[in-house]
Coordinates of C-alpha atoms and ligand atoms in Angstrom, one line a residue:
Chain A
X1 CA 144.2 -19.4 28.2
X2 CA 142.5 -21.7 30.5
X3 CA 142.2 -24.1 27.8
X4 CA 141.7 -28.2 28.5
X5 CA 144.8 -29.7 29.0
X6 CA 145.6 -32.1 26.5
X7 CA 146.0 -35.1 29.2
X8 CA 143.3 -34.1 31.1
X9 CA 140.9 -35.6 27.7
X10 CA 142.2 -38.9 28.8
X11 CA 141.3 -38.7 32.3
X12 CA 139.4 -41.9 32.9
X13 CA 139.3 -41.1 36.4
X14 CA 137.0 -37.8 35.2
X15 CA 134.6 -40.1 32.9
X16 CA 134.1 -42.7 34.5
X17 CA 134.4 -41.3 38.8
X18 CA 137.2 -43.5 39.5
X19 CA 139.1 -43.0 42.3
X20 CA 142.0 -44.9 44.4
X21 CA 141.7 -47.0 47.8
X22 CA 144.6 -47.3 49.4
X23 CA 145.3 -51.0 50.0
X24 CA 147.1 -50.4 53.8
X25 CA 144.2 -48.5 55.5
X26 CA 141.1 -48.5 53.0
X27 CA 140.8 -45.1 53.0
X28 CA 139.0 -44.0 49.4
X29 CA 140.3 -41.3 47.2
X30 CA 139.0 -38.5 44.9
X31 CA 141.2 -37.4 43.1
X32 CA 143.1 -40.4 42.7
X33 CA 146.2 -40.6 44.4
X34 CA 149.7 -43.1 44.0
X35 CA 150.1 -42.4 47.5
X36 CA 148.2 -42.4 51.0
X37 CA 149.0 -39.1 52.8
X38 CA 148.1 -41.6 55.5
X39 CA 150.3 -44.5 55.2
X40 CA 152.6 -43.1 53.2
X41 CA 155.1 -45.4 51.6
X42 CA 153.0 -48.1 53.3
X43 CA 150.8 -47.3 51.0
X44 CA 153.2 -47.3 47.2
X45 CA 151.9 -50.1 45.1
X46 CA 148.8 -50.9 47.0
X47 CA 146.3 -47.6 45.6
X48 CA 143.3 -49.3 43.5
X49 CA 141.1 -48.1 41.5
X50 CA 137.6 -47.7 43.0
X51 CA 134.8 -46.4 40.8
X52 CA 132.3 -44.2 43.1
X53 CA 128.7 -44.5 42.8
X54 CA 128.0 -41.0 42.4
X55 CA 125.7 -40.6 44.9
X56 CA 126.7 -37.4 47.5
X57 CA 125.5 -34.7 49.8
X58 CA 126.0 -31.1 49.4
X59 CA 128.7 -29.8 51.9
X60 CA 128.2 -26.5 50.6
X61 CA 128.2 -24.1 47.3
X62 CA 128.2 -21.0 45.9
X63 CA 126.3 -19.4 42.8
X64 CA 128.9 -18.0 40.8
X65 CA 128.3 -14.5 38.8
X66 CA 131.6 -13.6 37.8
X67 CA 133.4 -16.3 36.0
X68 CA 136.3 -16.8 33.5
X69 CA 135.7 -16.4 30.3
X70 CA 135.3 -20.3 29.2
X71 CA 132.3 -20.5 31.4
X72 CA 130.2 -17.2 30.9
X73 CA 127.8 -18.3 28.7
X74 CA 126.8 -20.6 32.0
X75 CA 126.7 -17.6 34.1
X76 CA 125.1 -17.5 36.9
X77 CA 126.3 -21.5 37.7
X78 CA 125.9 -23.6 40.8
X79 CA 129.0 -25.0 42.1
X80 CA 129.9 -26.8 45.3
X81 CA 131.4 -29.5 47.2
X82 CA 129.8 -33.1 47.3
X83 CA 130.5 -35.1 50.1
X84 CA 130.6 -38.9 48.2
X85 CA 128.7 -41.6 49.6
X86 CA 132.4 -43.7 49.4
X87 CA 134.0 -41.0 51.8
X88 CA 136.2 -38.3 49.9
X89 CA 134.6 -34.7 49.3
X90 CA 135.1 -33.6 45.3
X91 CA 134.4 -29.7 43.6
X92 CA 131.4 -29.8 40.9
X93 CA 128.7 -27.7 39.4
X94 CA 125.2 -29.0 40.0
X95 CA 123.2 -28.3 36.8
X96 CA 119.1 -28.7 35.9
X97 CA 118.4 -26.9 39.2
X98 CA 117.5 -23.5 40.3
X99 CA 119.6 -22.1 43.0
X100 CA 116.3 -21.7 45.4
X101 CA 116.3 -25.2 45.4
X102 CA 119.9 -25.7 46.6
X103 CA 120.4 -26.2 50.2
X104 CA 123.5 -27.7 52.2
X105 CA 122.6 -31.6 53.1
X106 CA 120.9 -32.1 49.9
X107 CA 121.4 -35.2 48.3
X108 CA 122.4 -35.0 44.9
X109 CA 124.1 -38.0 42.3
X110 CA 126.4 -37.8 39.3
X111 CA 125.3 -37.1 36.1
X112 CA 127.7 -37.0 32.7
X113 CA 128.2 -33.9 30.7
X114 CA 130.1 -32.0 28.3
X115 CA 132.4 -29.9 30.1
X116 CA 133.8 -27.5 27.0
X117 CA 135.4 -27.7 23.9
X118 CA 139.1 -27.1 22.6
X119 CA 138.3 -23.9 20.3
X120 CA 135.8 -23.5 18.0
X121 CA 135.6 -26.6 16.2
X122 CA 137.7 -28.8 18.8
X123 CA 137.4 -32.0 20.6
X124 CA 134.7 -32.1 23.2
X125 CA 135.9 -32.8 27.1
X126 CA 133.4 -34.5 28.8
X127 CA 133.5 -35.1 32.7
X128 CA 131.2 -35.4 35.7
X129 CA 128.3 -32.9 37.0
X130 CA 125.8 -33.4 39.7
X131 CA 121.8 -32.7 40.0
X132 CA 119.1 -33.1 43.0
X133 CA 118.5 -36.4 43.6
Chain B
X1 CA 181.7 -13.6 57.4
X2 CA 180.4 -14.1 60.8
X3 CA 177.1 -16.4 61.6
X4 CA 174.0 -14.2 62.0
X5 CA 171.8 -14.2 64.8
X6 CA 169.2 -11.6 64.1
X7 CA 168.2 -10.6 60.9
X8 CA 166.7 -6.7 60.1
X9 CA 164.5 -4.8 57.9
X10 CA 166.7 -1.4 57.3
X11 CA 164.8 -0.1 54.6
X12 CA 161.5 -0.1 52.7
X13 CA 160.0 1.1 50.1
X14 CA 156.9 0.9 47.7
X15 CA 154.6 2.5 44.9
X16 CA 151.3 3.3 45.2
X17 CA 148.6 0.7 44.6
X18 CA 145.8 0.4 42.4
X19 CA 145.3 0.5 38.6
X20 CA 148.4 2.1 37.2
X21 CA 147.8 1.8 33.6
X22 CA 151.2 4.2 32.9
X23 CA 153.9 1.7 34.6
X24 CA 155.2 -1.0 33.4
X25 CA 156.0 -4.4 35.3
X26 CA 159.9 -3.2 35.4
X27 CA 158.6 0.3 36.1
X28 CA 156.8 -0.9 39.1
X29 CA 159.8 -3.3 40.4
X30 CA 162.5 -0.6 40.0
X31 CA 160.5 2.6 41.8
X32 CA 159.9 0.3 44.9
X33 CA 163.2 -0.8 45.3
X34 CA 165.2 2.1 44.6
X35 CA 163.2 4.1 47.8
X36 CA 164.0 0.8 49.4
X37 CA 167.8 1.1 48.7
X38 CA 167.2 4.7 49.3
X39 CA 165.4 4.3 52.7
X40 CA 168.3 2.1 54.2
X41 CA 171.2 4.4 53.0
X42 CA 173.0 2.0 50.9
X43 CA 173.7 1.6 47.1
X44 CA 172.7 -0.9 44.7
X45 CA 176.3 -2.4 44.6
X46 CA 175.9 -3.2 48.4
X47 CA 173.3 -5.8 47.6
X48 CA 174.6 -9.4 47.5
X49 CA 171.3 -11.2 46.9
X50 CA 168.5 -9.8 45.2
X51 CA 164.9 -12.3 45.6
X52 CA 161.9 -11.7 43.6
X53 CA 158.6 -12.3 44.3
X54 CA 156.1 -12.9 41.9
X55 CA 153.0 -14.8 41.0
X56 CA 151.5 -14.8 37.8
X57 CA 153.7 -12.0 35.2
X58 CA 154.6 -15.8 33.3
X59 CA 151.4 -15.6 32.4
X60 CA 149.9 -12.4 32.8
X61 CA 152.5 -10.0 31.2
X62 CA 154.2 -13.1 29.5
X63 CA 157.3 -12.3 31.1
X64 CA 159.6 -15.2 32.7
X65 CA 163.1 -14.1 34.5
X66 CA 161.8 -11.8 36.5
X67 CA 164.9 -11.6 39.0
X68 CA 167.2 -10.6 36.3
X69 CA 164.6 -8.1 35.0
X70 CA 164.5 -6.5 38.3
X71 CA 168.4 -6.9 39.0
X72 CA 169.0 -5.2 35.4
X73 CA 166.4 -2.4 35.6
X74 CA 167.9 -1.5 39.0
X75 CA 171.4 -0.8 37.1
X76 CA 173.2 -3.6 39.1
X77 CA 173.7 -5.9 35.7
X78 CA 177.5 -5.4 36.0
X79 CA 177.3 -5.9 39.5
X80 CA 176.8 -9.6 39.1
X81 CA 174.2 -9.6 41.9
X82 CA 172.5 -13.2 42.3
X83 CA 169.1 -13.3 42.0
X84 CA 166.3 -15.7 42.3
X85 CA 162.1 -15.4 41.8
X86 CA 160.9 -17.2 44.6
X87 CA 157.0 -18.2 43.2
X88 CA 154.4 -19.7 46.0
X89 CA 151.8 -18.0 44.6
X90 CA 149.5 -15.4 46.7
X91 CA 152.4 -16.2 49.1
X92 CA 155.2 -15.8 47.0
X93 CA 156.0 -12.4 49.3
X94 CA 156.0 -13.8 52.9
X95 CA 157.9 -17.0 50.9
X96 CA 160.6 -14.3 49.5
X97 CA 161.2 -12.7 52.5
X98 CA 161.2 -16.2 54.2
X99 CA 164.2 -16.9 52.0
X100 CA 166.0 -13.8 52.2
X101 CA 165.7 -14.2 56.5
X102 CA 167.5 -18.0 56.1
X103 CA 170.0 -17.0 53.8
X104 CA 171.3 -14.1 56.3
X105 CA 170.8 -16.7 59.2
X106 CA 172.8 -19.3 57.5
X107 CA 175.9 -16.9 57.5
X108 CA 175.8 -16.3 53.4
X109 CA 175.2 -13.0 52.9
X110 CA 174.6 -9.4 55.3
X111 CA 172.4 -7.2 52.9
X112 CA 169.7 -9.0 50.7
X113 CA 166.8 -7.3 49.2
X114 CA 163.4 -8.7 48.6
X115 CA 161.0 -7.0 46.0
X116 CA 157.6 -8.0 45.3
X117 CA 155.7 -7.1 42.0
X118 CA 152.6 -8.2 40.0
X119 CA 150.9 -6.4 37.2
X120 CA 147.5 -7.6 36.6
X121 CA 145.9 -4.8 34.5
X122 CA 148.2 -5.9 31.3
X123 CA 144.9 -8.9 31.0
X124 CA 141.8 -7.5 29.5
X125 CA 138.2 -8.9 31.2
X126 CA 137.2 -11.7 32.4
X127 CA 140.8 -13.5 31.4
X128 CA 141.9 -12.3 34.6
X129 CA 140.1 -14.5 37.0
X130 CA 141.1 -17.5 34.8
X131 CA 144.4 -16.6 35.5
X132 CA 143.5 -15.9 39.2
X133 CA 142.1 -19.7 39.2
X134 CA 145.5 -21.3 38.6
X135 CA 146.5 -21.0 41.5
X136 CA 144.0 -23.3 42.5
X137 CA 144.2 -27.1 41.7
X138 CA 143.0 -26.1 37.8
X139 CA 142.8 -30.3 37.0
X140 CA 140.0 -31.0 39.5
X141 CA 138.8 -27.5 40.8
X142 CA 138.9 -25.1 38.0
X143 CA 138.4 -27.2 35.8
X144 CA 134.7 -27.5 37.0
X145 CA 134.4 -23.7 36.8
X146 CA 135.9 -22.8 40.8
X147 CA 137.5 -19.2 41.0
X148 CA 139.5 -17.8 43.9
X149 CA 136.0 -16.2 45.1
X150 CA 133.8 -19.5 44.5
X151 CA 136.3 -21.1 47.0
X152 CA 136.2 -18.6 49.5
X153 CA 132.4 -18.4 49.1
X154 CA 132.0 -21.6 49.4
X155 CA 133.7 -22.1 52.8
X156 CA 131.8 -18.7 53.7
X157 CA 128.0 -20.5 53.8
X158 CA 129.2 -23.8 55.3
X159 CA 130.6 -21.4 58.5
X160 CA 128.1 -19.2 58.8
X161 CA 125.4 -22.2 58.3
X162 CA 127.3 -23.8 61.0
X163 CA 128.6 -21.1 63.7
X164 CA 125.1 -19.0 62.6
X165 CA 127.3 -16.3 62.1
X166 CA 125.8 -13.0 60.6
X167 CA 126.3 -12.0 56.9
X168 CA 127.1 -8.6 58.7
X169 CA 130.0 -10.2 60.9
X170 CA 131.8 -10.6 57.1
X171 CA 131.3 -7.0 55.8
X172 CA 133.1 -6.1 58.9
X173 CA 136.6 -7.3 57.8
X174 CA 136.0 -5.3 54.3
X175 CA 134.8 -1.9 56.5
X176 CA 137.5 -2.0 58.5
X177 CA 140.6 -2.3 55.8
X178 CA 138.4 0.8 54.2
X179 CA 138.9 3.0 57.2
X180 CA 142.5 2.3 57.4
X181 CA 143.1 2.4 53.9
X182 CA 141.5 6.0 54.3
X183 CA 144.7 6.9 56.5
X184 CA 146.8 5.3 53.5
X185 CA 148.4 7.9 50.7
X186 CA 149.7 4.2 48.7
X187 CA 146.4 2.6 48.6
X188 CA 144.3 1.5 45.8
X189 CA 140.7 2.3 47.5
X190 CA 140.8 5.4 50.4
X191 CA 136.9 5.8 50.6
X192 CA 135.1 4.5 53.6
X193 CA 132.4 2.3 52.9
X194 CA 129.7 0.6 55.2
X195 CA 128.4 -2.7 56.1
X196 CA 125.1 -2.2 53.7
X197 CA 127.3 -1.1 51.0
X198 CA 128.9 -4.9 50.6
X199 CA 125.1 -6.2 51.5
X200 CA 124.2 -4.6 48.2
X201 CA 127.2 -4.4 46.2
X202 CA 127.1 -6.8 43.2
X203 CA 127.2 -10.4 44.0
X204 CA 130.8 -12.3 42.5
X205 CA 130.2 -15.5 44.4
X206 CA 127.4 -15.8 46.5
X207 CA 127.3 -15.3 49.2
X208 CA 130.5 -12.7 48.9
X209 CA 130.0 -9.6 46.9
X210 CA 132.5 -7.6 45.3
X211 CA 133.2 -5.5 48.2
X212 CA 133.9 -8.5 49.9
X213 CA 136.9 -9.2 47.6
X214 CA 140.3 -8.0 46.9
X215 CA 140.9 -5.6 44.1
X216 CA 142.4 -6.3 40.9
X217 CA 145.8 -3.9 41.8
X218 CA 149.3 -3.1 40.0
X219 CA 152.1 -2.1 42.8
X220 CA 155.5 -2.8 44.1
X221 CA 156.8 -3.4 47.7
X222 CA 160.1 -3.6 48.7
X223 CA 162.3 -4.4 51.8
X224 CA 166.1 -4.5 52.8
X225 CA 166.9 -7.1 55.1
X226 CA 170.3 -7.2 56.5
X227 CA 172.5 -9.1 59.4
X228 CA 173.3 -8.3 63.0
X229 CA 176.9 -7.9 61.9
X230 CA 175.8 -5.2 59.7
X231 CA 173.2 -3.8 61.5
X232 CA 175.7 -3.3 64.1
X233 CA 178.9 -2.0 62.5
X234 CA 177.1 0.6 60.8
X235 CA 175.0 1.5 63.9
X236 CA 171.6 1.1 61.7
X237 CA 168.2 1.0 64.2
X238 CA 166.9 -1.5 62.0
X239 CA 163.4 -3.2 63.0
X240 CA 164.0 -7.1 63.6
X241 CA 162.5 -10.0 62.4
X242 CA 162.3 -12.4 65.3
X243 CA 160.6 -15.6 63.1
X244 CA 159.6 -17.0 60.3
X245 CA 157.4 -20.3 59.9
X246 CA 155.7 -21.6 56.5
X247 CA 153.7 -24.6 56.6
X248 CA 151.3 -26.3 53.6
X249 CA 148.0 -27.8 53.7
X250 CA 146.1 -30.1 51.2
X251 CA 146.2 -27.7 47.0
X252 CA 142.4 -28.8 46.8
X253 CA 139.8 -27.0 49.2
X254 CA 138.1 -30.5 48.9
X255 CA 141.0 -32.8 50.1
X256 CA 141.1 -30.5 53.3
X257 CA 139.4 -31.7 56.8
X258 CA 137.3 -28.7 57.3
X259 CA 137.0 -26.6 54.4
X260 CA 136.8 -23.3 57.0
X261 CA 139.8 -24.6 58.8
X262 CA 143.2 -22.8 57.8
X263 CA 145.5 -26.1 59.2
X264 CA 148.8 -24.5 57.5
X265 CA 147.8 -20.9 59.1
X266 CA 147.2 -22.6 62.3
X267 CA 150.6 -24.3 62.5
X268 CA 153.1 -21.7 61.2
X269 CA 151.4 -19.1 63.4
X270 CA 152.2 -21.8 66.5
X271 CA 155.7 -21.9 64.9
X272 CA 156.0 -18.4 64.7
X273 CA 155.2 -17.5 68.0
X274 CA 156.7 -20.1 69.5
X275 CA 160.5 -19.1 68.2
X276 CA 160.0 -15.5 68.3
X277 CA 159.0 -16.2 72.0
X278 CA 155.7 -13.8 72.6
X279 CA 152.4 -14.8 73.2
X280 CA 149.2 -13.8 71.3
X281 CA 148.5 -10.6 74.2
X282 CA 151.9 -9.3 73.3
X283 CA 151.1 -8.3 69.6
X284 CA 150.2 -5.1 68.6
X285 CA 148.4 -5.3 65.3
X286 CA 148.0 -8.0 63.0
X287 CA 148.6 -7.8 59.2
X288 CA 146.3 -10.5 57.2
X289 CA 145.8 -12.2 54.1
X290 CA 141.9 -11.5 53.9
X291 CA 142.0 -11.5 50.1
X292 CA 138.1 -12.5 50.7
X293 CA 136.5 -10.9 53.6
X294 CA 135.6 -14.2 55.1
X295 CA 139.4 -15.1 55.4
X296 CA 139.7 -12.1 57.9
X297 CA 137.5 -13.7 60.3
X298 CA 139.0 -17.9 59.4
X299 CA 142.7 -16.3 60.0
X300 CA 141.6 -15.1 63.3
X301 CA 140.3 -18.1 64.7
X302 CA 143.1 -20.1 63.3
X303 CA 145.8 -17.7 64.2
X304 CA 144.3 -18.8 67.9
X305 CA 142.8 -15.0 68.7
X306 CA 139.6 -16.5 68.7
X307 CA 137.6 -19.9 69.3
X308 CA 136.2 -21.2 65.8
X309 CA 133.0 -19.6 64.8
X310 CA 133.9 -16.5 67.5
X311 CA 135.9 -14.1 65.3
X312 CA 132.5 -11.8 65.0
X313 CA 133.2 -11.1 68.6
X314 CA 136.1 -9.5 67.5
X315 CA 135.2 -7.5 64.0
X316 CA 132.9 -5.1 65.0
X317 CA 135.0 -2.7 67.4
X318 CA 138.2 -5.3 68.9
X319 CA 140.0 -5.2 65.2
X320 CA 139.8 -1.2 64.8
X321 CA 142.9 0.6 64.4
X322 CA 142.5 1.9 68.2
X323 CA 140.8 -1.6 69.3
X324 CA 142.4 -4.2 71.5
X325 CA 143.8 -6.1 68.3
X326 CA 143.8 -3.6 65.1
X327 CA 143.6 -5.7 61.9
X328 CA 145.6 -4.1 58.6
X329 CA 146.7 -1.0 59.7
X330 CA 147.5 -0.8 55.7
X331 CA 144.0 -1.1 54.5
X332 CA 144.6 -5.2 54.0
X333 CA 144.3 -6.6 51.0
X334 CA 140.6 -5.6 50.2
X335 CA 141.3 -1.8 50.4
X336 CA 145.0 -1.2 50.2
X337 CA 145.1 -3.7 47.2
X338 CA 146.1 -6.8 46.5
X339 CA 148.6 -7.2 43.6
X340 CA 149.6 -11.2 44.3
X341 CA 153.6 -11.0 44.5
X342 CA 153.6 -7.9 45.8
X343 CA 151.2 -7.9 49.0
X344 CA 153.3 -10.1 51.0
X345 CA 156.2 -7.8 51.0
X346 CA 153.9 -4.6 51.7
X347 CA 153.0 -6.3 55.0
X348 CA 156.6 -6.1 55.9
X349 CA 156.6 -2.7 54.5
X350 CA 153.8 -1.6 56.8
X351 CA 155.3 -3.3 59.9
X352 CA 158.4 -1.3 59.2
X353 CA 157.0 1.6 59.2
X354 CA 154.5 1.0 62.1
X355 CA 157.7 -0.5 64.2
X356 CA 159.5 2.4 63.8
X357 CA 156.5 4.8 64.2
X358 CA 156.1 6.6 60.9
X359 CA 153.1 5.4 59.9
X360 CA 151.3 8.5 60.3
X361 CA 147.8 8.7 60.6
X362 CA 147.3 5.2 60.5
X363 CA 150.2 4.3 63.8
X364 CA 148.8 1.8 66.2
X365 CA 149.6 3.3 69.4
X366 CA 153.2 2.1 71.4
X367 CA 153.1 -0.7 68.2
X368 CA 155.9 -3.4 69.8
X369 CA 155.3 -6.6 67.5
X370 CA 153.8 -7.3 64.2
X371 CA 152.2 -10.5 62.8
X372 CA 152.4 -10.9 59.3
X373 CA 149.9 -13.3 57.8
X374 CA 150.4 -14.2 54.0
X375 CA 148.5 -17.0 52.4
X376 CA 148.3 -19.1 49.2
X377 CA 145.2 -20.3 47.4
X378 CA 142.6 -21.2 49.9
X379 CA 145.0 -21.6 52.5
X380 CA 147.6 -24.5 50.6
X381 CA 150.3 -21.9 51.8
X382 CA 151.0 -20.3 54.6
X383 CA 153.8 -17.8 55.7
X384 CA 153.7 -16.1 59.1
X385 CA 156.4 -14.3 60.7
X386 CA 156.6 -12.2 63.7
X387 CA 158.3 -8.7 63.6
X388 CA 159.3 -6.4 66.4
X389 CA 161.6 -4.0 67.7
Ligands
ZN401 ZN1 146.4 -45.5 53.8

């Protein structure tokens, strides 16, 4: 269970931070979206690609102890919800930090890790974490 | 058949709560709605539509088809009854009964019954919150290693960093289902616990503890709704169900405005009221959706009983079973258990009883009207519906 969608390895939107602008209003997306909850069908055919920088502030976060089982070895983890420079709020872990040091309005940037393996021997996933800047 | 006006619970029924290792999924489904069919003096074959709700057995106990299951079990198989799993996840219960009120409105049917089931003990460990986590956005939120409590705990520190609201003011939602669910004989936890107990109890999520969260729970609820026509010709004193609202929000907590703002809980409460025509003053106890102690107090403010970052005002005496505004007469979801399909139908199952003052120990005094609060995810659902005499 729990295990990495096969689709979800081909998410360039996950390696590389990509998300959509809408071409009616220029309001930026993460996750990427074919349609403006905005505009609405204004918006079909006009959603770009826009790569964010990375660069955010912590909205807030939690220090997770009791976790499913694909992520107890990280146990206790940091995760929390970055505010992007661009605009749209996104859910990550930050990582190389000590939970003392994590405080609501900090501002943290993108960094590019492995995020699990299918099985024992299986492809790696890789996808987007954040630390301090 | 004659176009309904009003549509009635006539009879309820559930099994106890907690961690029933010796009943089976079909067990569980069939004891609640046999006292159900019981309670409302009818028989099986009087049922015309049967809905199931249901969250997670797909997965869980690797059972699919759970309205057959149910109809079967129940010995209505030759009966031919229709039946239907209706799935909104935590919400699936409020959703079922939702769908059972419109199909009696519409005219279709008289007597429908709605039963609610989950059995989440048949997971061993930690698998269980993995499963818990689908019913958040799993490609961009689990995915990342968010649970059901990391959500909730999340939106938790941003509102009391911004309202300065107490880690104490939280406890209080979890205290207070305790001492109802004391006065409970069907619910999981009946001890009474304190405000220092969740301070120190283990942390799942910080900064929510495991008292602040809703048990792991097996149980069954179930509710027979039926039409005026009905209600009428048999001379039943049924307890009406004045309205019904449902409204979504944003899956993601991220993609919300506020991420302690409950938009779909503020706008089918509004609904809610609005067509069952009573204001806030006129209810008489609230059942809510506080699967995470902080969702007590967010469902309070967005449900309009209190200004945003006020509902402390409220937890310490105002939400006690003989306060102003008592809060889960049943125990709520932290103490009377939370078994996902299942808990939106108990609230109706509580409000029956309440309504027609049976609920022993636990009666709110002179209780007139009922607001049922049942919620999905970190608030991507939300059912509300107003109950009263
Ligand atoms: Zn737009």
């Amino acid at each position: 269970m729990g295990q990495l969608s096969r689709f979800w390895r081909e998410s360039e939107h996950r390696y590389r931070l990509l998300g959509s602008k809408c071409g009616n209003c220029g309001t930026v997306y993460f996750p990427p979206r074919e349609v403006c909850p905005t505009c609405h069908r204004d918006s079909i055919g006009k959603m770009k690609d826009i790569e964010l920088s990375g660069d955010g502030v912590i909205e807030s976060f939690t220090v997770v102890h009791e976790a499913p089982p694909r992520f107890s070895r990280q146990r206790p983890y940091i995760l929390a919800l970055i505010k992007t420079e661009e605009g749209p709020m996104l859910t990550g872990q930050i990582v190389d930090a000590d939970p003392d040091e994590v405080e609501i309005g900090k501002k943290v940037h993108a960094v590019f890790r492995r995020m699990g393996e299918d099985g024992e021997s299986g492809v790696i996933v890789y996808g987007y974490k954040f630390v301090l800047d | 058949m004659e176009l309904s006006n009003d549509v009635y619970i006539i009879g309820a029924g559930e099994t106890k709560f907690g961690e029933l290792w010796d009943k089976s999924l079909r067990d569980l489904a069939v004891e609640a709605g046999l006292e159900a069919i019981k309670d409302a003096n009818i028989y099986s074959k009087d049922l015309q539509m049967l809905y199931a709700s249901n969250s997670l057995a797909g997965t869980i106990n690797e059972q699919s088809n759970i309205a057959a299951l149910a109809a079967d079990f129940s010995g209505i198989a030759e009966n031919h009854v229709p039946a239907v799993r209706v799935e909104a996840s935590t919400a699936s219960g409020g959703a079922a009964v939702r769908e059972a009120y419109l199909a009696i409105k519409s005219g279709e049917y008289d007597v429908v019954m709605v039963g609610g089931v989950e059995k989440m003990t048949d997971i061993y460990g930690t698998e269980i919150i993995d499963v818990q986590s689908s019913i958040l956005d799993r490609e961009w939120e689990s995915f990342n290693g968010a649970t059901p409590a990391a959500m909730a705990a999340i939106a938790a520190r941003r509102y009391m960093h911004d309202f300065n609201v107490e880690r104490e003011a939280i406890s209080m939602v979890a205290v207070n289902d305790h001492a109802n669910a004391s006065l409970n004989p069907d619910a999981q936890y009946r001890n009474k616990i304190t405000v220092d107990q969740v301070l120190n109890s283990d942390p799942v999520a910080e900064p929510l503890n495991v008292f602040d969260c809703s048990p792991i729970t097996d149980g069954a609820s179930a509710i027979i709704l039926a039409s005026e026509g009905f209600v009428k010709k048999n001379r039943i004193d049924g307890v009406r169900i004045l309205s019904s609202a449902m409204a979504e929000d944003y899956l993601a907590l991220h993609s919300r405005k506020s991420i302690y703002t409950l938009e779909s809980t503020k706008i089918a409460t509004e609904e809610a009221l609005k067509k069952a025509g009573i204001k806030r003053e006129d209810v008489s106890f609230l059942e809510l959706n506080d699967s995470y102690s902080i969702y007590g107090l967010l469902e309070l403010e967005d449900m309009g009983f209190a200004e945003k970052g006020k509902a402390k005002d409220l937890v310490y005496d105002d939400i006690k079973l003989n306060g102003r505004l008592p809060v889960n007469p049943s125990g709520g979801l932290k103490a009377k258990g939370n078994p996902l399909g299942a808990t939106g139908v108990s609230q109706f199952f509580e409000a029956y009883l309440q309504l027609k003052g049976k609920a022993g120990q636990r009666q709110v005094k002179d209780a007139r009207y009922a607001l049922l609060h049942n919620m999905a995810g970190t608030g991507a659902t939300s059912v509300v519906h107003v109950v009263g005499e």
